[in-house]
Tab-separated table of C-alpha atoms in Angstrom:
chain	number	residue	atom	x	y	z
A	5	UNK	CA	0.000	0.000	0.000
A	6	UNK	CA	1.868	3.365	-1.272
A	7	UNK	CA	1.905	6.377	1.394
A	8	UNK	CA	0.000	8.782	0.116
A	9	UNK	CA	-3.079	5.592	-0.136
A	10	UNK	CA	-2.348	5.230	3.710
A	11	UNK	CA	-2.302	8.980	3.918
A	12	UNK	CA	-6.178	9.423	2.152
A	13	UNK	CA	-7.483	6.772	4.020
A	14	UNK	CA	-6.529	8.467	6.959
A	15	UNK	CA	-8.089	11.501	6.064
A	16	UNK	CA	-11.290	9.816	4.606
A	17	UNK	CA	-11.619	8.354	8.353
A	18	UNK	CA	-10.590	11.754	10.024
A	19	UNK	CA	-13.705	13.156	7.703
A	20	UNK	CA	-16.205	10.428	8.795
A	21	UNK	CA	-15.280	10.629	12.705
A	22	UNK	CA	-16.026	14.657	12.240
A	23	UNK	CA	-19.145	14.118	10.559
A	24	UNK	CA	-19.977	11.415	13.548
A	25	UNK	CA	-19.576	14.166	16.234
A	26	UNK	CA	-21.160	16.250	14.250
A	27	UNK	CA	-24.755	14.221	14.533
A	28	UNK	CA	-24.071	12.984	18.131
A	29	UNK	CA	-23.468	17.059	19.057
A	30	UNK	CA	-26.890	18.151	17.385
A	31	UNK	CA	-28.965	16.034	19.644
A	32	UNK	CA	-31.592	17.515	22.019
A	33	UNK	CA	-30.959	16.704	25.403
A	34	UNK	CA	-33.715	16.851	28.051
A	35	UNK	CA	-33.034	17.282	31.178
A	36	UNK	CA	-31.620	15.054	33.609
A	37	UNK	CA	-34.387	15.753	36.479
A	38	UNK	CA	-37.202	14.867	33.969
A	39	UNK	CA	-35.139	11.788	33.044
A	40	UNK	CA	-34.862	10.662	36.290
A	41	UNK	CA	-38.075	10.905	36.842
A	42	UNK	CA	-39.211	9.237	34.478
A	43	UNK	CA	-37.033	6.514	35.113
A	44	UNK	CA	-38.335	6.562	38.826
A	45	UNK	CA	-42.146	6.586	38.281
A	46	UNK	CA	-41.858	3.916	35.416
A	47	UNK	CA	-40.127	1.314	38.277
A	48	UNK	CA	-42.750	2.539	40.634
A	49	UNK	CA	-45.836	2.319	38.136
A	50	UNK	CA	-44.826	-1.431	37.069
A	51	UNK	CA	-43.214	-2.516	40.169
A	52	UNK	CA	-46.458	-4.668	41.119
A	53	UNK	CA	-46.442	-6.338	38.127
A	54	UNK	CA	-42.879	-6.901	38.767
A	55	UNK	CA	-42.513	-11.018	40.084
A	56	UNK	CA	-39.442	-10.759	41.145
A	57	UNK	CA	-39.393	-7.682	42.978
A	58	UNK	CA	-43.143	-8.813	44.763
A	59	UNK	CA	-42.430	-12.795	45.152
A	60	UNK	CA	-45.052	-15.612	43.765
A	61	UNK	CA	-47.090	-17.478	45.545
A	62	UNK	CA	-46.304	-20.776	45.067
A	63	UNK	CA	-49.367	-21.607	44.069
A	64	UNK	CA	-48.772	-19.479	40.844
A	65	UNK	CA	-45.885	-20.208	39.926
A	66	UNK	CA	-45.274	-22.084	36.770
A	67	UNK	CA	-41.450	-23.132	38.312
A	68	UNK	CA	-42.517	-24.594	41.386
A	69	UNK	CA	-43.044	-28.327	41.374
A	70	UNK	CA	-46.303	-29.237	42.692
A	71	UNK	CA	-45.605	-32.121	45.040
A	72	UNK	CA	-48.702	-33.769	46.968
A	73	UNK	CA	-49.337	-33.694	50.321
A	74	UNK	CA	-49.137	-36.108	52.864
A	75	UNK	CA	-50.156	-35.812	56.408
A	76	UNK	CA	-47.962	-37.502	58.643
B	30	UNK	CA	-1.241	18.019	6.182
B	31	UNK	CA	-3.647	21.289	6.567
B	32	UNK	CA	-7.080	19.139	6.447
B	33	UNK	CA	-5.564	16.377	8.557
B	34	UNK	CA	-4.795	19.505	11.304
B	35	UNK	CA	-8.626	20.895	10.995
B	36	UNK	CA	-10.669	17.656	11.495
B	37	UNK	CA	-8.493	17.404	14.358
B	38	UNK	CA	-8.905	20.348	15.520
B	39	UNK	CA	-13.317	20.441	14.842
B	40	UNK	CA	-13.161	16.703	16.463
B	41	UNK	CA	-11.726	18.387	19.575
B	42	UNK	CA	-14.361	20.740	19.631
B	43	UNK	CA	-16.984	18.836	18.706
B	44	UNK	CA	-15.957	16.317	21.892
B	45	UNK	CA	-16.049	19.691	24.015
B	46	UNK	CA	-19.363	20.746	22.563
B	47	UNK	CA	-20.918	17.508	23.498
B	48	UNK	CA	-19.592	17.349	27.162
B	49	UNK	CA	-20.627	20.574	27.633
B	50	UNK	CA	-24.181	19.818	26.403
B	51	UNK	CA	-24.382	16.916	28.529
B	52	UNK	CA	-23.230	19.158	31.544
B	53	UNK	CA	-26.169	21.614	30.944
B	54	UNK	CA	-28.474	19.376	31.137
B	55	UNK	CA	-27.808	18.262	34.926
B	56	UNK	CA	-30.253	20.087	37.103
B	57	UNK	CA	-30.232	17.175	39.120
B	58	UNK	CA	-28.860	13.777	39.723
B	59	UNK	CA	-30.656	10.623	39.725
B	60	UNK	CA	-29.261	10.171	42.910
B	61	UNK	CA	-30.446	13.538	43.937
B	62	UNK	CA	-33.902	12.510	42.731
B	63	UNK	CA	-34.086	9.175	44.602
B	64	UNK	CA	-32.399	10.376	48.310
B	65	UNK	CA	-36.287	9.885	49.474
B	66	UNK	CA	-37.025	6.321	48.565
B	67	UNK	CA	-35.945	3.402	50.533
B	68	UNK	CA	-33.753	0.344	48.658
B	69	UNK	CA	-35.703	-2.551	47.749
B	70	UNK	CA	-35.566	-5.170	50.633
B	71	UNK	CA	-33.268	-8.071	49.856
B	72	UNK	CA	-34.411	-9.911	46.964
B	73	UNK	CA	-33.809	-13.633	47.832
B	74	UNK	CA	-34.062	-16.107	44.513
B	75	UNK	CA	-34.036	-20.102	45.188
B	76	UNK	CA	-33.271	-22.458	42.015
B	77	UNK	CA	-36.883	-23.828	40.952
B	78	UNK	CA	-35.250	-25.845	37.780
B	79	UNK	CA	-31.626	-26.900	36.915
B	80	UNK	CA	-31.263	-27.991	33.387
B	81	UNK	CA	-28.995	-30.925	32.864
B	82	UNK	CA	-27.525	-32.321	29.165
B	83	UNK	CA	-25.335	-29.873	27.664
B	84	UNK	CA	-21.860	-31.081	28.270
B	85	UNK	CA	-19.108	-28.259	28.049
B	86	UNK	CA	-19.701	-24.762	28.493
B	87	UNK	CA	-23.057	-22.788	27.897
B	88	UNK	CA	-22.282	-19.122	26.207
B	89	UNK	CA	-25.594	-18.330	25.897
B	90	UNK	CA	-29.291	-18.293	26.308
B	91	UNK	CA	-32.887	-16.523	25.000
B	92	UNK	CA	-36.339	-16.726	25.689
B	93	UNK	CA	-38.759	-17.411	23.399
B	94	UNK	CA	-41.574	-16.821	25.214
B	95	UNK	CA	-42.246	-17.357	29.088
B	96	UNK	CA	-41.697	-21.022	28.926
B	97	UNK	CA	-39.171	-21.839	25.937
B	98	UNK	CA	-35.876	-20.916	26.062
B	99	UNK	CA	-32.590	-21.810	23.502
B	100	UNK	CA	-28.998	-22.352	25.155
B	101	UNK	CA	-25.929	-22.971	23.215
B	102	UNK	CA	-22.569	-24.523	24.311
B	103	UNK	CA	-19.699	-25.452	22.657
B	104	UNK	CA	-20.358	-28.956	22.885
B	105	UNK	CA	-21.554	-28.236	19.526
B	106	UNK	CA	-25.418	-28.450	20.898
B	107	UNK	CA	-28.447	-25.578	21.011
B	108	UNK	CA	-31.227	-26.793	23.157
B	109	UNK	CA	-34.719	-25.711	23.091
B	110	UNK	CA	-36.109	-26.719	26.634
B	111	UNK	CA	-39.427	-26.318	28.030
B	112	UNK	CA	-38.149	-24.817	31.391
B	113	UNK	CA	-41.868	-25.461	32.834
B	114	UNK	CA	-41.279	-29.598	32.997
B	115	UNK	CA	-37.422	-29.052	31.949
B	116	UNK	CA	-37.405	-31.811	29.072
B	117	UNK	CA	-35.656	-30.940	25.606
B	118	UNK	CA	-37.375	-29.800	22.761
B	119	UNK	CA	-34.936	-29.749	20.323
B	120	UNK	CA	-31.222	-30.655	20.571
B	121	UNK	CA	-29.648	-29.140	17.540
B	122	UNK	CA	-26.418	-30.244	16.145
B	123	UNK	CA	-24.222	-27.378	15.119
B	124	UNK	CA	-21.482	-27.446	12.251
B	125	UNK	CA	-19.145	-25.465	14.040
B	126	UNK	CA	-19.092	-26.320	18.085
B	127	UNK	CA	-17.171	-22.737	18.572
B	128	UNK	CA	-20.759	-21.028	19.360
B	129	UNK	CA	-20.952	-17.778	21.296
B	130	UNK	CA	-24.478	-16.419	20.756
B	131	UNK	CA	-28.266	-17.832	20.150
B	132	UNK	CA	-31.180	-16.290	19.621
B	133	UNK	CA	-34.758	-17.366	19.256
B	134	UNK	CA	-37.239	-15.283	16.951
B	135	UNK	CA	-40.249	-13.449	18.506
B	136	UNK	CA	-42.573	-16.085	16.720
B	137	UNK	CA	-41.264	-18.873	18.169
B	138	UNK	CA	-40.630	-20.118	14.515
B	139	UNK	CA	-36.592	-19.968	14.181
B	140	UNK	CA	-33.370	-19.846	16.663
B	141	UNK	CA	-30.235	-18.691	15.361
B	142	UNK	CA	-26.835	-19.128	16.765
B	143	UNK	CA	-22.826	-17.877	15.259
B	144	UNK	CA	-19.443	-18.205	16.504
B	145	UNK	CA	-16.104	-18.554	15.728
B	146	UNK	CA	-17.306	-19.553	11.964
B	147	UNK	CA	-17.852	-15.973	11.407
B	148	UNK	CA	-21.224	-16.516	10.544
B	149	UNK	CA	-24.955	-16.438	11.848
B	150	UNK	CA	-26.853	-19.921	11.201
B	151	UNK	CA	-30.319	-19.544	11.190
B	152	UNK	CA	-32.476	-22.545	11.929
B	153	UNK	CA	-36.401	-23.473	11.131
B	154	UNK	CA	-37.881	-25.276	13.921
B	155	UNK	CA	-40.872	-25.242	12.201
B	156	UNK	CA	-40.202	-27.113	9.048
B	157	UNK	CA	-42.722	-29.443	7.167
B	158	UNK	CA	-41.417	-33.216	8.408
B	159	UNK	CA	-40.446	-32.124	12.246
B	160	UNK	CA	-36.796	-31.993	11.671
B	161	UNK	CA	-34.690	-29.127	12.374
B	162	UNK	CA	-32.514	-27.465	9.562
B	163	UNK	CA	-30.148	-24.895	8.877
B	164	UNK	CA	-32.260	-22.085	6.812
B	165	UNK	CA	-30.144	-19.721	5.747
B	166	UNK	CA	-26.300	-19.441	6.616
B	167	UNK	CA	-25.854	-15.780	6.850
B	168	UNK	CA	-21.598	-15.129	5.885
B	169	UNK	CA	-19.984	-12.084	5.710
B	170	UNK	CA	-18.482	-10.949	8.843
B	171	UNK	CA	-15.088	-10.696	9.276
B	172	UNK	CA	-14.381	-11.569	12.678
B	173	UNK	CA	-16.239	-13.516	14.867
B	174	UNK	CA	-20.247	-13.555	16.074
B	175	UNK	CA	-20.528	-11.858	19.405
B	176	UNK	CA	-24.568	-11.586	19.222
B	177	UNK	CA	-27.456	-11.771	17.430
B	178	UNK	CA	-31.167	-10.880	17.419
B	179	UNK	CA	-34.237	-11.603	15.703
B	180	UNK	CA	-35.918	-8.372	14.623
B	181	UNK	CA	-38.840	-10.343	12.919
B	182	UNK	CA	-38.801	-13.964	10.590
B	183	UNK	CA	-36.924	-12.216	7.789
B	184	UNK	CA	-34.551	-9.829	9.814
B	185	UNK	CA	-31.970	-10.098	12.005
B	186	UNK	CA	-29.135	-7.898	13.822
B	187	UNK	CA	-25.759	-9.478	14.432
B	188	UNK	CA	-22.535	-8.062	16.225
B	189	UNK	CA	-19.283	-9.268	15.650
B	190	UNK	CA	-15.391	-8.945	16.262
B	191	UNK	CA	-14.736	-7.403	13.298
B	192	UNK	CA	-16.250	-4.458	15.028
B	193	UNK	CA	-19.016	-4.078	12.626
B	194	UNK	CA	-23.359	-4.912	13.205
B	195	UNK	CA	-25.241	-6.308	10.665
B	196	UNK	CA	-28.925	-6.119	9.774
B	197	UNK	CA	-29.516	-9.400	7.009
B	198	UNK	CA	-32.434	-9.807	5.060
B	199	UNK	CA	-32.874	-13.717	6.241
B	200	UNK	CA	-34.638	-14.738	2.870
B	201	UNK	CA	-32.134	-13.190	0.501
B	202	UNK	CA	-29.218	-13.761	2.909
B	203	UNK	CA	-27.976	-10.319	2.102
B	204	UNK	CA	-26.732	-7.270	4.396
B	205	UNK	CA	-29.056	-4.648	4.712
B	206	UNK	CA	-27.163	-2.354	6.461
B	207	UNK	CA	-24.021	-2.616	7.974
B	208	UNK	CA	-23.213	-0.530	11.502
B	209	UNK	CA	-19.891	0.558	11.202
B	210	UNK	CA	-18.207	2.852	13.949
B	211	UNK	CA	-17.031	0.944	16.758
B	212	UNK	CA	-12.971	1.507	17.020
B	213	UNK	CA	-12.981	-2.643	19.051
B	214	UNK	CA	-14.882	-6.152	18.751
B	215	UNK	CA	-18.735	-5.621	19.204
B	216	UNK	CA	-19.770	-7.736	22.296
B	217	UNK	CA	-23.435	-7.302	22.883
B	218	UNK	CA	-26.139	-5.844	21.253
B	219	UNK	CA	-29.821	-5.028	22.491
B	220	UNK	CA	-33.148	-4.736	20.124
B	221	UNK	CA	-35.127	-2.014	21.840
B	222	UNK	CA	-38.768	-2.093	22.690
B	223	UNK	CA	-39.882	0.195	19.483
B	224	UNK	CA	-37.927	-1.939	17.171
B	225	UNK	CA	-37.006	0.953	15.875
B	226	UNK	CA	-33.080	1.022	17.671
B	227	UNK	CA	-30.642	-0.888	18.736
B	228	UNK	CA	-27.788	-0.632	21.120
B	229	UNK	CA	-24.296	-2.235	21.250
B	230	UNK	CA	-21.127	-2.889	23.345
B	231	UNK	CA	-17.641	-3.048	22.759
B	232	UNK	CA	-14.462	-3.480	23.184
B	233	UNK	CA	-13.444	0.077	22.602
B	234	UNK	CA	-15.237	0.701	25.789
B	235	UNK	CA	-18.191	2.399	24.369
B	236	UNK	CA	-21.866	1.806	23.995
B	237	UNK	CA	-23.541	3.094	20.703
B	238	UNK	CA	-27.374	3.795	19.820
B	239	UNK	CA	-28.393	2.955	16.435
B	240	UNK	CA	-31.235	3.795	13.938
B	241	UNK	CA	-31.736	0.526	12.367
B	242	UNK	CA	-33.672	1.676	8.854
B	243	UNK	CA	-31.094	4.634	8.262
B	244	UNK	CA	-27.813	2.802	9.613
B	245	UNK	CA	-26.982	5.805	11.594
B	246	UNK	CA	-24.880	6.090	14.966
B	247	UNK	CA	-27.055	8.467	16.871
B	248	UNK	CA	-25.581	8.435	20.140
B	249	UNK	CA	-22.233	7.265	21.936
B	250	UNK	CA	-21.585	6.114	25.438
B	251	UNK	CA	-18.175	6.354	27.317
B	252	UNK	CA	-17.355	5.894	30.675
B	253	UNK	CA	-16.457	2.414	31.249
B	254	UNK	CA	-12.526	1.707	31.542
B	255	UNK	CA	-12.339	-1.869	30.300
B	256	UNK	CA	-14.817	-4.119	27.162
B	257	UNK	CA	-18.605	-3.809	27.547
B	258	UNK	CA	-19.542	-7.341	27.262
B	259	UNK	CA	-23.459	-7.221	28.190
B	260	UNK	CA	-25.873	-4.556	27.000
B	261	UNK	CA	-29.583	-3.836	27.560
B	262	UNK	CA	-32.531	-1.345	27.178
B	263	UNK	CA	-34.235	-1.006	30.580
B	264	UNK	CA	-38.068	-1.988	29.594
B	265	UNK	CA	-39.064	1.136	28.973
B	266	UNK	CA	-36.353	2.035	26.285
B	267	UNK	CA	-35.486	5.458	27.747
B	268	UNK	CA	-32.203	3.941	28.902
B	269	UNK	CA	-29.669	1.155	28.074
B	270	UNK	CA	-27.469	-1.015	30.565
B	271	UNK	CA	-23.993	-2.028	30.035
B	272	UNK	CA	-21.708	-4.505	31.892
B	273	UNK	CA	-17.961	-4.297	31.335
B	274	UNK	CA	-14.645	-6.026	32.262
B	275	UNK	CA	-13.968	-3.304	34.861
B	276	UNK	CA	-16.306	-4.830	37.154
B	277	UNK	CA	-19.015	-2.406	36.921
B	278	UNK	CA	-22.595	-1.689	35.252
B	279	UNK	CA	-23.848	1.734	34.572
B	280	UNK	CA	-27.192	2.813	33.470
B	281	UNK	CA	-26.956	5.652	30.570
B	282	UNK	CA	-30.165	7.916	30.039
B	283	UNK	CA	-30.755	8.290	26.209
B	284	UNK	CA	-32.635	11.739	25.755
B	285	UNK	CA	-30.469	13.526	28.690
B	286	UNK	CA	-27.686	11.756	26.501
B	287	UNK	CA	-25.561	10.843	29.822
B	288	UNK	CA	-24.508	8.238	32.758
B	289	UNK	CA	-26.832	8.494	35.256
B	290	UNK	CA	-25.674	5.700	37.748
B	291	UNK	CA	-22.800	2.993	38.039
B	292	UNK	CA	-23.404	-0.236	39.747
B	293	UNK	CA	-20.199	-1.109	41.616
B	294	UNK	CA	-18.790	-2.222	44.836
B	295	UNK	CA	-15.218	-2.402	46.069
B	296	UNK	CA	-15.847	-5.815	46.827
B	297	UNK	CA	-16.280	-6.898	43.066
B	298	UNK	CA	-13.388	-7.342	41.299
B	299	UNK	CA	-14.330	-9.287	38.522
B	300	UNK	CA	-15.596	-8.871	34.920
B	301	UNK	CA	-19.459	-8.874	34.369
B	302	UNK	CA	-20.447	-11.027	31.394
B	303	UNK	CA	-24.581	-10.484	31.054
B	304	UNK	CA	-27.050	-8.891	32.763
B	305	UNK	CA	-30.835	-8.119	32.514
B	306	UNK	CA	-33.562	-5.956	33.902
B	307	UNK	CA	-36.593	-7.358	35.785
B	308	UNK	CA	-39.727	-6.843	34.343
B	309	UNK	CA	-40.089	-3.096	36.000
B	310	UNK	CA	-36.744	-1.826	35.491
B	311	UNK	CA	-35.930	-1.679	39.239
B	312	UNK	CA	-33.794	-4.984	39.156
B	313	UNK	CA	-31.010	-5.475	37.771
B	314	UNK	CA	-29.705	-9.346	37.903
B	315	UNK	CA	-25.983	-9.279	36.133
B	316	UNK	CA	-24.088	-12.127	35.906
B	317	UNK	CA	-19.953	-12.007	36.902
B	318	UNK	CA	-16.439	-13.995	36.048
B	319	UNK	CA	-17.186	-15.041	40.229
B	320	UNK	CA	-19.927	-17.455	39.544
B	321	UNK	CA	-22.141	-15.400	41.077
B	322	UNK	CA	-24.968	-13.213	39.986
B	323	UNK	CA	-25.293	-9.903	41.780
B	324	UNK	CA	-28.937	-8.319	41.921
B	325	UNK	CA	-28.775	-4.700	41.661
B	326	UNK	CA	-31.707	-2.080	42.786
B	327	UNK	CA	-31.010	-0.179	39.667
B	328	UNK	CA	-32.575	3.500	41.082
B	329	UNK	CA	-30.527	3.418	44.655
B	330	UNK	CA	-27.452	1.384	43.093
B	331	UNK	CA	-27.196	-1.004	46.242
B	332	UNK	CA	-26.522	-4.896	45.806
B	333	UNK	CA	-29.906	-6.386	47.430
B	334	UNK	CA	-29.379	-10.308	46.360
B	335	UNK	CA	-26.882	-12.512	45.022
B	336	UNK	CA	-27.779	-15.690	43.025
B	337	UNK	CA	-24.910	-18.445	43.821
B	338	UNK	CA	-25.300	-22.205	43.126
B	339	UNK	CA	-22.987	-22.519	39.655
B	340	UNK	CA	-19.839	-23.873	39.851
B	341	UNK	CA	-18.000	-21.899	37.289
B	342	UNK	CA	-18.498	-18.499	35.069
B	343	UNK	CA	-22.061	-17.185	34.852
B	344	UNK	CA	-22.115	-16.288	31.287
B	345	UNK	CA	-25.177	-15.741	30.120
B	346	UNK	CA	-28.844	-14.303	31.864
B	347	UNK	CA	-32.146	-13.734	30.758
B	348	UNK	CA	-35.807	-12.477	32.204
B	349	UNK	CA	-38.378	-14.242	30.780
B	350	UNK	CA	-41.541	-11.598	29.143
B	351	UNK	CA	-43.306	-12.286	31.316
B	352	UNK	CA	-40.869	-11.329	34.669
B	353	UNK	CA	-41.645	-14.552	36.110
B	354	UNK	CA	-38.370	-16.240	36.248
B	355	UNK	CA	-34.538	-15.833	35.462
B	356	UNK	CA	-32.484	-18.243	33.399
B	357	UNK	CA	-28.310	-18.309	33.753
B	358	UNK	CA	-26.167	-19.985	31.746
B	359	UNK	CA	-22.590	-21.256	32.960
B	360	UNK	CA	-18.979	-22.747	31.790
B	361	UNK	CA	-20.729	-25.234	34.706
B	362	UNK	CA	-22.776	-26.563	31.510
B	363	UNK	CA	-26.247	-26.314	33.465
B	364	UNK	CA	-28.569	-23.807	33.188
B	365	UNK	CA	-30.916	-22.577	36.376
B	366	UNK	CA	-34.770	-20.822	36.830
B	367	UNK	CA	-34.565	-18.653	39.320
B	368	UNK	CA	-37.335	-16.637	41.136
């Protein structure tokens, strides 16, 4: 590969990383308070329907093997 | 060279602008925001199923649905299991036994799985006379098949160690669009919610956002000091999670464009290989180079379980649809249900 191939594919990259920042700069940002809270009342809005934060009862869970009962 | 000097120079600046834009936008921490509300109590997971047959180590493993799930080990083997009764579906002979990633589509109707061949296999479980078959052998990557996931029947997104994603057209076994931008190996990537993004890890230490029908970056992630081998979108897709060889998660807000948390504890010295968010967001259960599995409140950053009972690496984890259960897969070759 000559030098001055080396040297365009260098720039060619250098161009494409600039235009990258470029996007990634222009984005609106909201801000983090609203974000947060967001993030906060989504957990608490869905945390009920959340099984592994609230537990199963065994009787509803698919995992649990159902074994019979015997009275001793 | 003059034009060499100037990009330089604009990247520079450009790098500035954006961590000044992020800086603006904190009003308030997360942290802030959450001082008021207690940490979950301890979360305390027993082992409902263990299941027994693959023989070497499991890489990974994906839920179909709430019941099915596909594991895949290099003994050359992805099983479909019923995790409900935890007999074998399907046990799947692969032509390569170097696997690292499987996948099962949202219909139920195909699992795919890649490796060290460089390429994503795509198998129809659904085919005519009951047998499974390779589909569609989708070749083109140059490095080796980190991850991969089902979009719909006729699309999928693969990552790979030639630092590039892929989107493939399954029927035409063409790429659609190929991610390129990543400066290491892509680890991990995450389908969000929407469908309309996706997010990947890698080993330049970075997490990217990406529009899948335009093929563009939108946003990058920094911040971690080692590879990001796991990535997900909490369930709301507002935010991705990433877990990296420095021992650490960290939660990254996508329209504030920032961090908002890390999930680390001087006691943890070890990689984290895959994690996963409960069904709510506030758990996060990530799997570690330790064995264990730590269980993360994700809004108050405190450890509030551990999952132990493998013998080796946990290496891959995954929260079935429905939230009822978690699956990890280890180098122990078994696979446990958890809840």
């Amino acid at each position: 590969m000559s030098s001055k191939m080396v040297g365009s594919n260098n720039l060619a990259h250098a161009r494409r990383m600039v235009q990258q920042l470029r996007v990634e700069a222009s984005i609106e940002r909201i801000k983090v308070s609203k974000a947060s809270a967001d993030l906060m009342r989504y957990c608490g809005e869905n945390a009920k329907y959340d099984p592994l934060l609230m537990g199963i009862p065994a009787s509803e869970n698919p995992f649990k093997d159902k074994k019979p009962c015997t009275i001793l | 060279m003059g034009e060499m000097e100037q990009l330089r120079k604009e990247a520079e600046s450009l790098k500035d602008e954006i961590t000044a834009a992020r800086k603006a936008v904190q009003d308030l921490t997360l942290q802030d925001h959450v001082a008021g509300t207690a940490v979950v109590g301890r979360v305390q997971l027993k082992t409902r199923k263990t299941l027994r047959g693959h023989l070497s180590k499991i890489y990974a493993v994906h839920w179909g649905d709430s019941k099915l799930c596909v594991s895949a080990s290099q003994d050359g083997k992805l099983i479909v299991w019923d995790s409900y009764t935890t007999n074998k579906v399907h046990a799947i002979p692969l032509k390569s036994s170097w696997v690292m990633t499987c996948a099962y589509a949202p219909s139920g109707n195909m699992v795919a799985c890649g490796g060290l061949d460089n390429m994503c296999s795509i198998y129809n479980l659904k085919g005519k006379d009951g047998n499974v078959k390779v589909m569609r052998e989708l070749a083109a990557h140059t490095g080796y098949l980190s991850c991969c996931r089902f979009l719909n029947d006729n699309e999928i997104i693969t990552s790979s160690g030639d630092c590039t994603c892929v989107l493939w057209d399954i029927e035409t076994g063409s790429q659609k669009t190929v991610f390129a931008g990543h400066l290491g190996d892509c680890m991990s990537l995450g389908v969000a919610p929407d469908f309309n993004t996706f997010i990947s890890g890698a080993c330049d230490f970075t997490a990217k956002l990406w529009d899948i029908r335009d093929g563009q970056c939108r946003q990058t992630f920094g911040g971690h000091e080692s590879d990001i081998n796991a990535i997900g979108f909490f369930p709301n897709g507002n935010a991705v999670i990433t877990g990296s060889d420095d021992a650490s998660c960290k939660l990254y807000d996508l329209r504030s464009d920032q961090e908002l948390i890390t999930y680390q504890d001087s006691g943890i010295m070890c990689g984290v290989t895959s994690l996963a968010p409960s069904l709510s967001g506030r758990l996060i259960l990530a799997g570690y180079d330790d064995f264990n599995c730590n269980i993360w409140d994700s809004l108050k950053a405190e450890r509030v379980g551990v999952l132990s009972g493998h013998d080796n690496r946990v290496s891959c984890i995954g929260v079935t649809p429905d939230g009822m259960a978690c699956c990890t897969g280890s180098w122990d070759s078994f696979l446990k249900i958890w809840n």
